[in-house]
CSV table of C-alpha atoms in Angstrom, one decimal:
chain,number,residue,atom,x,y,z
A,1071,MET,CA,75.8,114.0,87.3
A,1072,GLU,CA,76.8,110.3,87.8
A,1073,TYR,CA,75.9,108.6,90.9
A,1074,LYS,CA,78.6,106.5,92.4
A,1075,ASP,CA,77.1,103.1,93.8
A,1076,TYR,CA,79.3,102.5,96.6
A,1077,TYR,CA,78.2,98.8,96.9
A,1078,ASP,CA,78.6,98.4,92.9
A,1079,ILE,CA,82.4,99.7,93.6
A,1080,LEU,CA,83.2,97.2,96.2
A,1081,GLY,CA,81.2,94.5,94.5
A,1082,VAL,CA,79.0,93.8,97.4
A,1083,LYS,CA,75.0,93.9,97.9
A,1084,ARG,CA,73.0,96.6,99.8
A,1085,ASP,CA,72.5,93.9,102.2
A,1086,ALA,CA,76.0,93.2,102.9
A,1087,THR,CA,77.1,92.6,106.2
A,1088,ASP,CA,79.9,94.9,107.9
A,1089,ALA,CA,82.1,91.9,107.8
A,1090,GLU,CA,81.7,91.2,104.0
A,1091,ILE,CA,81.9,95.1,103.6
A,1092,LYS,CA,85.4,95.1,105.3
A,1093,SER,CA,86.6,92.0,103.4
A,1094,ALA,CA,85.6,93.2,100.0
A,1095,TYR,CA,87.5,96.7,100.9
A,1096,ARG,CA,90.5,95.0,101.8
A,1097,LYS,CA,90.6,92.7,99.1
A,1098,LEU,CA,90.1,95.4,96.5
A,1099,ALA,CA,92.6,97.6,98.4
A,1100,ARG,CA,95.3,95.0,98.1
A,1101,LYS,CA,94.6,94.7,94.5
A,1102,TYR,CA,94.4,98.3,93.4
A,1103,HIS,CA,97.3,100.0,95.8
A,1104,PRO,CA,99.2,102.3,93.8
A,1105,ASP,CA,102.4,100.8,95.2
A,1106,VAL,CA,101.5,97.4,94.1
A,1107,ASN,CA,99.1,98.2,90.8
A,1108,LYS,CA,101.0,100.6,88.3
A,1109,THR,CA,98.1,100.9,85.9
A,1110,LYS,CA,96.7,104.0,84.8
A,1111,GLU,CA,93.4,103.4,86.5
A,1112,ALA,CA,94.7,101.8,89.6
A,1113,GLU,CA,95.2,105.4,91.3
A,1114,SER,CA,91.3,106.2,90.5
A,1115,LYS,CA,90.1,103.0,91.2
A,1116,PHE,CA,91.9,102.9,94.9
A,1117,LYS,CA,90.1,106.5,95.4
A,1118,ASP,CA,86.9,105.2,94.7
A,1119,ILE,CA,87.3,102.1,96.9
A,1120,ASN,CA,88.4,104.0,99.6
A,1121,GLU,CA,85.7,106.8,99.1
A,1122,ALA,CA,83.1,104.0,99.5
A,1123,TYR,CA,84.4,102.3,102.5
A,1124,GLU,CA,84.8,105.8,104.0
A,1125,VAL,CA,81.0,105.7,103.9
A,1126,LEU,CA,79.8,102.1,103.8
A,1127,GLY,CA,82.1,101.2,106.8
A,1128,ASP,CA,80.7,103.8,109.0
A,1129,LYS,CA,76.7,102.8,110.3
A,1130,GLN,CA,75.8,106.4,110.7
A,1131,LYS,CA,77.3,107.3,107.2
A,1132,ARG,CA,75.7,104.1,105.2
A,1133,GLN,CA,72.4,105.1,106.9
A,1134,ARG,CA,72.5,108.7,105.6
A,1135,TYR,CA,73.4,107.4,102.4
A,1136,ASP,CA,70.8,104.4,102.0
A,1137,SER,CA,68.1,107.1,103.1
A,1138,LEU,CA,68.9,109.4,100.0
A,1139,GLY,CA,66.6,107.0,97.9
A,1140,SER,CA,67.1,103.8,95.7
A,1141,ASN,CA,66.6,105.1,92.4
A,1142,TRP,CA,70.0,105.1,91.8
A,1143,GLN,CA,71.7,102.1,89.5
A,1144,GLY,CA,75.3,102.0,88.5
A,1145,GLY,CA,76.1,104.1,85.3
A,1146,GLN,CA,72.5,106.0,85.3
A,1147,SER,CA,71.5,109.5,86.6
A,1148,TRP,CA,70.7,110.2,90.0
A,1149,THR,CA,67.0,111.0,91.1
A,1150,PRO,CA,66.9,112.8,94.0
A,1151,PRO,CA,64.8,111.2,97.0
A,1152,PRO,CA,61.2,112.5,97.6
A,1153,GLY,CA,61.0,116.2,99.3
A,1154,PHE,CA,64.2,117.2,97.6
A,1155,GLU,CA,62.5,118.6,94.5
A,1156,GLN,CA,62.0,122.2,96.0
A,1157,TYR,CA,65.8,122.6,96.1
A,1158,GLY,CA,67.6,123.3,93.2
A,1159,PHE,CA,69.3,121.1,90.8
A,1160,GLY,CA,70.8,122.8,88.0
A,1161,GLY,CA,73.7,123.0,85.6
A,1162,GLY,CA,72.8,119.4,83.6
A,1163,GLN,CA,70.7,118.2,80.7
A,1164,GLY,CA,67.8,115.5,81.2
A,1165,GLY,CA,68.6,115.0,84.9
A,1166,ASN,CA,72.1,115.0,84.2
A,1167,TYR,CA,72.9,116.8,87.5
A,1168,GLN,CA,76.3,118.8,88.0
A,1169,SER,CA,75.6,120.8,90.9
A,1170,PHE,CA,73.5,120.7,94.0
A,1171,ASN,CA,71.8,123.9,95.7
A,1172,PHE,CA,70.6,124.8,98.7
A,1173,ASN,CA,68.8,127.8,100.1
A,1174,GLY,CA,70.7,129.6,97.7
A,1175,GLN,CA,73.9,127.9,98.2
A,1176,ASP,CA,76.0,126.0,96.0
A,1177,LEU,CA,77.3,122.9,97.0
A,1178,GLY,CA,79.0,121.9,94.5
A,1179,GLY,CA,78.8,118.5,92.7
A,1180,PHE,CA,78.1,114.9,94.0
A,1181,SER,CA,81.5,114.3,95.7
A,1182,ASP,CA,81.4,118.0,97.3
A,1183,PHE,CA,77.9,117.4,98.4
A,1184,PHE,CA,78.7,114.0,100.3
A,1185,SER,CA,81.9,115.7,101.7
A,1186,SER,CA,79.6,118.5,103.1
A,1187,LEU,CA,76.9,115.8,104.3
A,1188,PHE,CA,79.1,113.1,105.9
A,1189,GLY,CA,82.3,115.5,106.8
A,1190,ASP,CA,81.5,119.0,108.6
A,1191,MET,CA,77.9,119.2,107.7
A,1192,MET,CA,78.2,121.9,104.9
A,1193,GLY,CA,81.7,123.3,106.1
A,1194,SER,CA,82.4,126.3,108.3
A,1195,GLY,CA,81.1,128.9,106.1
A,1196,ALA,CA,77.6,129.9,105.8
A,1197,ARG,CA,75.0,127.8,107.6
A,1198,THR,CA,71.2,127.5,107.8
A,1199,GLN,CA,69.6,127.6,111.6
A,1200,GLY,CA,67.9,124.9,112.6
A,1201,MET,CA,67.0,123.1,109.4
A,1202,ASN,CA,66.5,119.4,109.4
A,1203,PHE,CA,65.3,117.3,106.5
A,1204,GLY,CA,65.4,113.6,106.6
A,1205,GLY,CA,67.5,113.1,109.5
A,1206,PHE,CA,70.1,115.8,108.3
A,1207,ASP,CA,70.8,118.5,110.2
A,1208,PHE,CA,71.8,121.4,107.4
A,1209,GLY,CA,73.9,124.1,109.7
A,1210,GLY,CA,73.1,124.5,112.9
A,1211,SER,CA,75.5,126.8,115.3
A,1212,ALA,CA,79.0,126.8,115.7
A,1213,GLN,CA,79.1,125.1,118.8
A,1214,GLN,CA,77.0,122.1,117.5
A,1215,GLN,CA,79.3,121.5,114.7
A,1216,ARG,CA,82.2,121.3,116.9
A,1217,THR,CA,80.3,119.2,119.1
A,1218,THR,CA,79.8,117.0,116.1
A,1219,ARG,CA,83.4,117.0,115.0
A,1220,ARG,CA,84.5,115.8,118.5
A,1221,ARG,CA,81.8,113.2,118.6
A,1222,ASN,CA,83.3,111.9,115.3
A,1223,ALA,CA,86.6,112.1,116.2
A,1224,GLN,CA,85.9,109.7,119.3
A,1225,GLN,CA,83.8,107.2,117.2
A,1226,PRO,CA,86.1,105.2,114.8
A,1227,ASN,CA,85.0,105.3,111.2
A,1228,GLY,CA,85.6,101.8,110.4
A,1229,GLU,CA,89.0,102.7,108.5
A,1230,ASN,CA,91.7,100.2,109.1
A,1231,LEU,CA,94.6,102.3,110.2
A,1232,ASP,CA,97.1,99.5,110.6
A,1233,ILE,CA,99.8,98.6,108.2
A,1234,THR,CA,101.0,94.9,107.7
A,1235,MET,CA,104.5,94.1,105.7
A,1236,ASN,CA,106.8,91.7,105.5
A,1237,LEU,CA,110.6,92.3,106.9
A,1238,ASN,CA,113.4,90.2,105.9
A,1239,ILE,CA,116.4,89.7,108.2
A,1240,THR,CA,119.3,87.6,108.3
A,1241,VAL,CA,120.8,85.4,110.9
A,1242,LYS,CA,123.3,87.8,112.1
A,1243,ASP,CA,120.6,90.7,112.4
A,1244,ILE,CA,118.8,88.4,115.2
A,1245,PHE,CA,122.0,87.7,116.9
A,1246,GLU,CA,123.6,90.7,116.9
A,1247,GLN,CA,120.4,92.6,118.3
A,1248,LYS,CA,121.3,96.2,117.0
A,1249,PRO,CA,118.2,98.1,115.3
A,1250,ILE,CA,117.2,97.1,112.3
A,1251,THR,CA,116.2,100.0,109.7
A,1252,VAL,CA,112.7,99.6,108.5
A,1253,LYS,CA,111.8,101.7,105.2
A,1254,PHE,CA,108.2,101.8,103.9
A,1255,ASN,CA,105.6,103.9,101.9
A,1256,ASN,CA,103.0,105.0,104.1
A,1257,LEU,CA,99.8,106.1,102.1
A,1258,GLU,CA,98.2,108.9,104.2
A,1259,ARG,CA,95.0,110.9,103.1
A,1260,CYS,CA,95.8,114.3,102.2
A,1261,THR,CA,95.7,116.7,105.0
A,1262,LYS,CA,95.6,120.1,102.5
A,1263,CYS,CA,92.2,118.9,101.1
A,1264,SER,CA,91.1,116.1,104.0
A,1265,GLY,CA,91.2,113.6,101.4
A,1266,SER,CA,88.5,115.2,98.9
A,1267,GLY,CA,91.0,115.5,96.1
A,1268,GLY,CA,89.9,118.0,93.6
A,1269,TYR,CA,92.2,120.9,92.6
A,1270,CYS,CA,94.6,120.2,95.2
A,1271,SER,CA,98.2,120.9,94.5
A,1272,GLU,CA,99.4,118.7,97.7
A,1273,CYS,CA,98.3,115.4,96.4
A,1274,GLY,CA,97.5,116.1,92.8
A,1275,GLY,CA,94.1,115.7,93.1
A,1276,THR,CA,94.0,112.0,94.4
A,1277,GLY,CA,92.8,113.0,98.0
A,1278,PHE,CA,96.1,110.7,99.3
A,1279,LYS,CA,99.7,110.7,99.6
A,1280,SER,CA,102.5,108.4,99.6
A,1281,GLU,CA,104.8,109.2,102.3
A,1282,PRO,CA,108.2,107.6,102.6
A,1283,LYS,CA,109.1,106.3,105.7
A,1284,SER,CA,111.9,105.0,107.9
A,1285,ILE,CA,112.2,103.9,111.3
A,1286,LYS,CA,114.5,101.9,113.8
A,1287,VAL,CA,113.4,98.7,115.1
A,1288,LYS,CA,115.0,96.3,117.5
A,1289,LEU,CA,113.9,92.8,117.5
A,1290,PRO,CA,113.1,90.1,120.5
A,1291,PRO,CA,116.4,88.1,120.7
A,1292,ASN,CA,114.4,85.0,120.3
A,1293,ILE,CA,112.5,86.2,117.0
A,1294,THR,CA,111.1,83.0,115.0
A,1295,GLU,CA,109.9,82.9,110.9
A,1296,GLY,CA,106.7,83.8,110.6
A,1297,GLN,CA,106.5,86.2,114.1
A,1298,LYS,CA,104.3,89.2,114.0
A,1299,VAL,CA,106.0,92.1,115.6
A,1300,ARG,CA,103.9,95.4,116.4
A,1301,ILE,CA,105.2,98.7,116.5
A,1302,LYS,CA,102.4,100.8,118.2
A,1303,GLY,CA,101.7,104.2,116.6
A,1304,GLU,CA,103.7,103.9,113.1
A,1305,GLY,CA,100.9,103.1,111.3
A,1306,LYS,CA,98.4,105.6,108.9
A,1307,SER,CA,96.8,108.5,110.5
A,1308,ASP,CA,93.3,109.8,109.7
A,1309,SER,CA,92.0,113.3,109.7
A,1310,TYR,CA,91.0,112.8,113.5
A,1311,GLY,CA,94.6,112.4,114.4
A,1312,ARG,CA,94.2,108.9,115.1
A,1313,LYS,CA,96.9,106.5,114.6
A,1314,GLY,CA,97.1,103.0,113.5
A,1315,ASP,CA,100.1,100.4,114.1
A,1316,LEU,CA,102.8,98.7,111.9
A,1317,TYR,CA,102.8,95.0,112.0
A,1318,LEU,CA,106.2,93.3,111.0
A,1319,ILE,CA,105.7,89.7,109.5
A,1320,VAL,CA,109.4,88.6,110.4
A,1321,ASN,CA,110.9,86.0,107.2
A,1322,ILE,CA,114.7,85.0,107.8
A,1323,LYS,CA,116.7,85.2,104.7
A,1324,ASP,CA,120.2,83.8,104.9
A,1325,LYS,CA,122.3,82.7,102.3
A,1326,GLU,CA,124.7,81.1,105.0
A,1327,TYR,CA,122.1,79.3,107.6
A,1328,GLU,CA,119.0,77.4,107.6
A,1329,VAL,CA,117.3,78.2,111.0
A,1330,SER,CA,115.2,75.9,113.0
A,1331,GLY,CA,114.2,77.5,116.2
A,1332,SER,CA,117.3,78.6,118.1
A,1333,ASP,CA,119.3,75.8,116.2
A,1334,LEU,CA,121.4,76.7,112.9
A,1335,THR,CA,122.5,74.6,110.1
A,1336,LYS,CA,125.5,75.4,108.1
A,1337,GLU,CA,127.2,73.5,105.6
A,1338,ILE,CA,130.7,72.8,105.4
A,1339,GLU,CA,132.8,71.9,102.1
A,1340,ILE,CA,135.6,69.3,102.1
A,1341,THR,CA,137.3,67.4,99.6
A,1342,PRO,CA,137.2,63.7,98.7
A,1343,PRO,CA,140.1,62.7,100.2
A,1344,GLU,CA,139.5,64.6,103.3
A,1345,ALA,CA,136.4,62.8,103.8
A,1346,VAL,CA,138.4,59.7,103.2
A,1347,LEU,CA,141.3,60.3,105.8
A,1348,GLY,CA,139.6,63.2,108.1
A,1349,CYS,CA,140.9,66.6,108.7
A,1350,LYS,CA,140.6,69.7,110.2
A,1351,LYS,CA,138.3,73.0,109.5
A,1352,GLU,CA,138.6,76.2,110.6
A,1353,ILE,CA,135.1,77.5,110.2
A,1354,GLU,CA,133.3,81.0,111.2
A,1355,THR,CA,130.3,81.3,113.3
A,1356,LEU,CA,128.1,83.7,114.8
A,1357,HIS,CA,130.3,83.4,117.9
A,1358,GLY,CA,133.7,83.8,116.0
A,1359,LYS,CA,135.9,81.3,114.3
A,1360,ILE,CA,136.7,78.0,115.6
A,1361,SER,CA,138.8,74.8,114.4
A,1362,ILE,CA,136.7,71.3,113.9
A,1363,LYS,CA,137.8,67.9,113.7
A,1364,ILE,CA,136.3,65.9,110.9
A,1365,PRO,CA,136.8,62.2,111.3
A,1366,PRO,CA,138.0,59.5,108.7
A,1367,LYS,CA,135.6,58.0,106.1
A,1368,THR,CA,132.8,61.2,106.5
A,1369,SER,CA,129.8,60.7,104.2
A,1370,SER,CA,128.5,63.8,102.4
A,1371,GLY,CA,125.2,65.1,104.1
A,1372,GLN,CA,126.6,63.9,107.8
A,1373,SER,CA,126.0,66.6,110.6
A,1374,LEU,CA,128.3,67.7,113.4
A,1375,ARG,CA,126.7,69.1,116.2
A,1376,LEU,CA,128.7,72.1,117.8
A,1377,LYS,CA,126.8,72.9,121.2
A,1378,ASP,CA,125.8,76.6,121.8
A,1379,LEU,CA,127.0,78.1,119.1
A,1380,GLY,CA,123.6,78.9,117.5
A,1381,LEU,CA,120.8,81.6,118.3
A,1382,PRO,CA,119.9,82.9,121.6
A,1383,LYS,CA,117.0,80.6,123.3
A,1384,LYS,CA,114.1,82.0,124.9
A,1385,GLY,CA,115.0,80.5,128.7
A,1386,GLY,CA,118.5,81.8,127.9
A,1387,GLY,CA,121.8,80.3,126.5
A,1388,TYR,CA,122.2,79.3,122.8
A,1389,GLY,CA,121.1,76.6,120.3
A,1390,ASN,CA,123.3,74.5,118.4
A,1391,LEU,CA,125.1,74.9,115.2
A,1392,ASN,CA,125.1,71.4,113.1
A,1393,ALA,CA,127.9,71.6,110.8
A,1394,LYS,CA,126.5,69.8,107.5
A,1395,ILE,CA,129.1,68.1,105.4
A,1396,LYS,CA,129.3,68.4,101.8
A,1397,ILE,CA,131.9,66.7,99.7
A,1398,VAL,CA,133.1,68.8,96.6
A,1399,ILE,CA,135.0,67.9,93.6
A,1400,PRO,CA,138.1,70.3,93.1
A,1401,LYS,CA,137.3,71.9,89.7
A,1402,ASN,CA,141.0,72.5,88.7
A,1403,LEU,CA,142.7,68.6,89.0
A,1404,SER,CA,145.7,67.9,87.2
A,1405,ASP,CA,146.4,64.9,85.2
A,1406,LYS,CA,148.4,63.3,87.9
A,1407,GLN,CA,145.2,63.6,90.2
A,1408,ILE,CA,143.1,62.3,87.7
A,1409,GLU,CA,145.5,59.2,87.1
A,1410,LEU,CA,145.1,58.6,90.7
A,1411,TYR,CA,141.6,58.7,90.7
A,1412,LYS,CA,141.5,56.0,88.1
A,1413,LYS,CA,143.7,53.8,90.1
A,1414,ILE,CA,141.5,54.3,93.2
A,1415,ALA,CA,138.5,53.5,90.9
A,1416,GLU,CA,140.2,50.1,89.5
A,1417,LEU,CA,140.8,48.9,93.3
């Protein structure tokens, strides 16, 4: 059968460091994630990327993978490593192997073989006793298998279980301190087929399921733009029951206010006569409605500082609200009003 070159899939050399493999995986995972990339081949590509990192991201699995031989070239037929010739490789023509047979037991195709090799060591069915070849323990007692599974569960396999996403909030969200509903799609390895895919009704053969999630999050009162908030245990989970964390990167999106730390800026519109003569304006703030006095001869762009009407400060109290003046011309001017402006211009 066609050999999957995991190094080629991730675009790294065979002597790549763990950091290089991890970096390549993250870059490709972002590019081909089904929630981002809607092309037909993205889903298959994403599955291959995760399968490759599942092996190359774990030192023990990578060593086992490398020890099977270096005669594989991307897109070429697989040649078994030395010592495996006495075991049956059947079903194909001219070395195009479709299945792997060991001691009369059909272990299926390449992906099934690697699943048995890197997972439960040939599953929980019939096993050979005490057979070790090339560092691989084929079979063994049920107790040995359970011990292996417990050991694997305690040792992280390099898979990143954390989720990072942007969280858009308003100034009102920060001020009111009410829990915010965060909705996102969590891509999880299918629990029914353990991510192996194939003929799985649960995941449709992809090995992964996109599960919509909704959680309530209460933000710190002095949250700032770009701050990262960690929600423990709300990331992805793996087959061993480990769970990652959810990281929310705060983006303050507000049509009414500009934010600078705990200080706010809000535009206040006035007419030319109000700017020249001065006026009183009732404005809406986070703390309620207030009346402000705009002095005569105020220019557009000037700001009036209103103390303690901003956002909560880290050490207690509140920041300031800057009322930024914007002079606007009324759209529906009468002929008489236009004539008066002409007279002012002549003066």
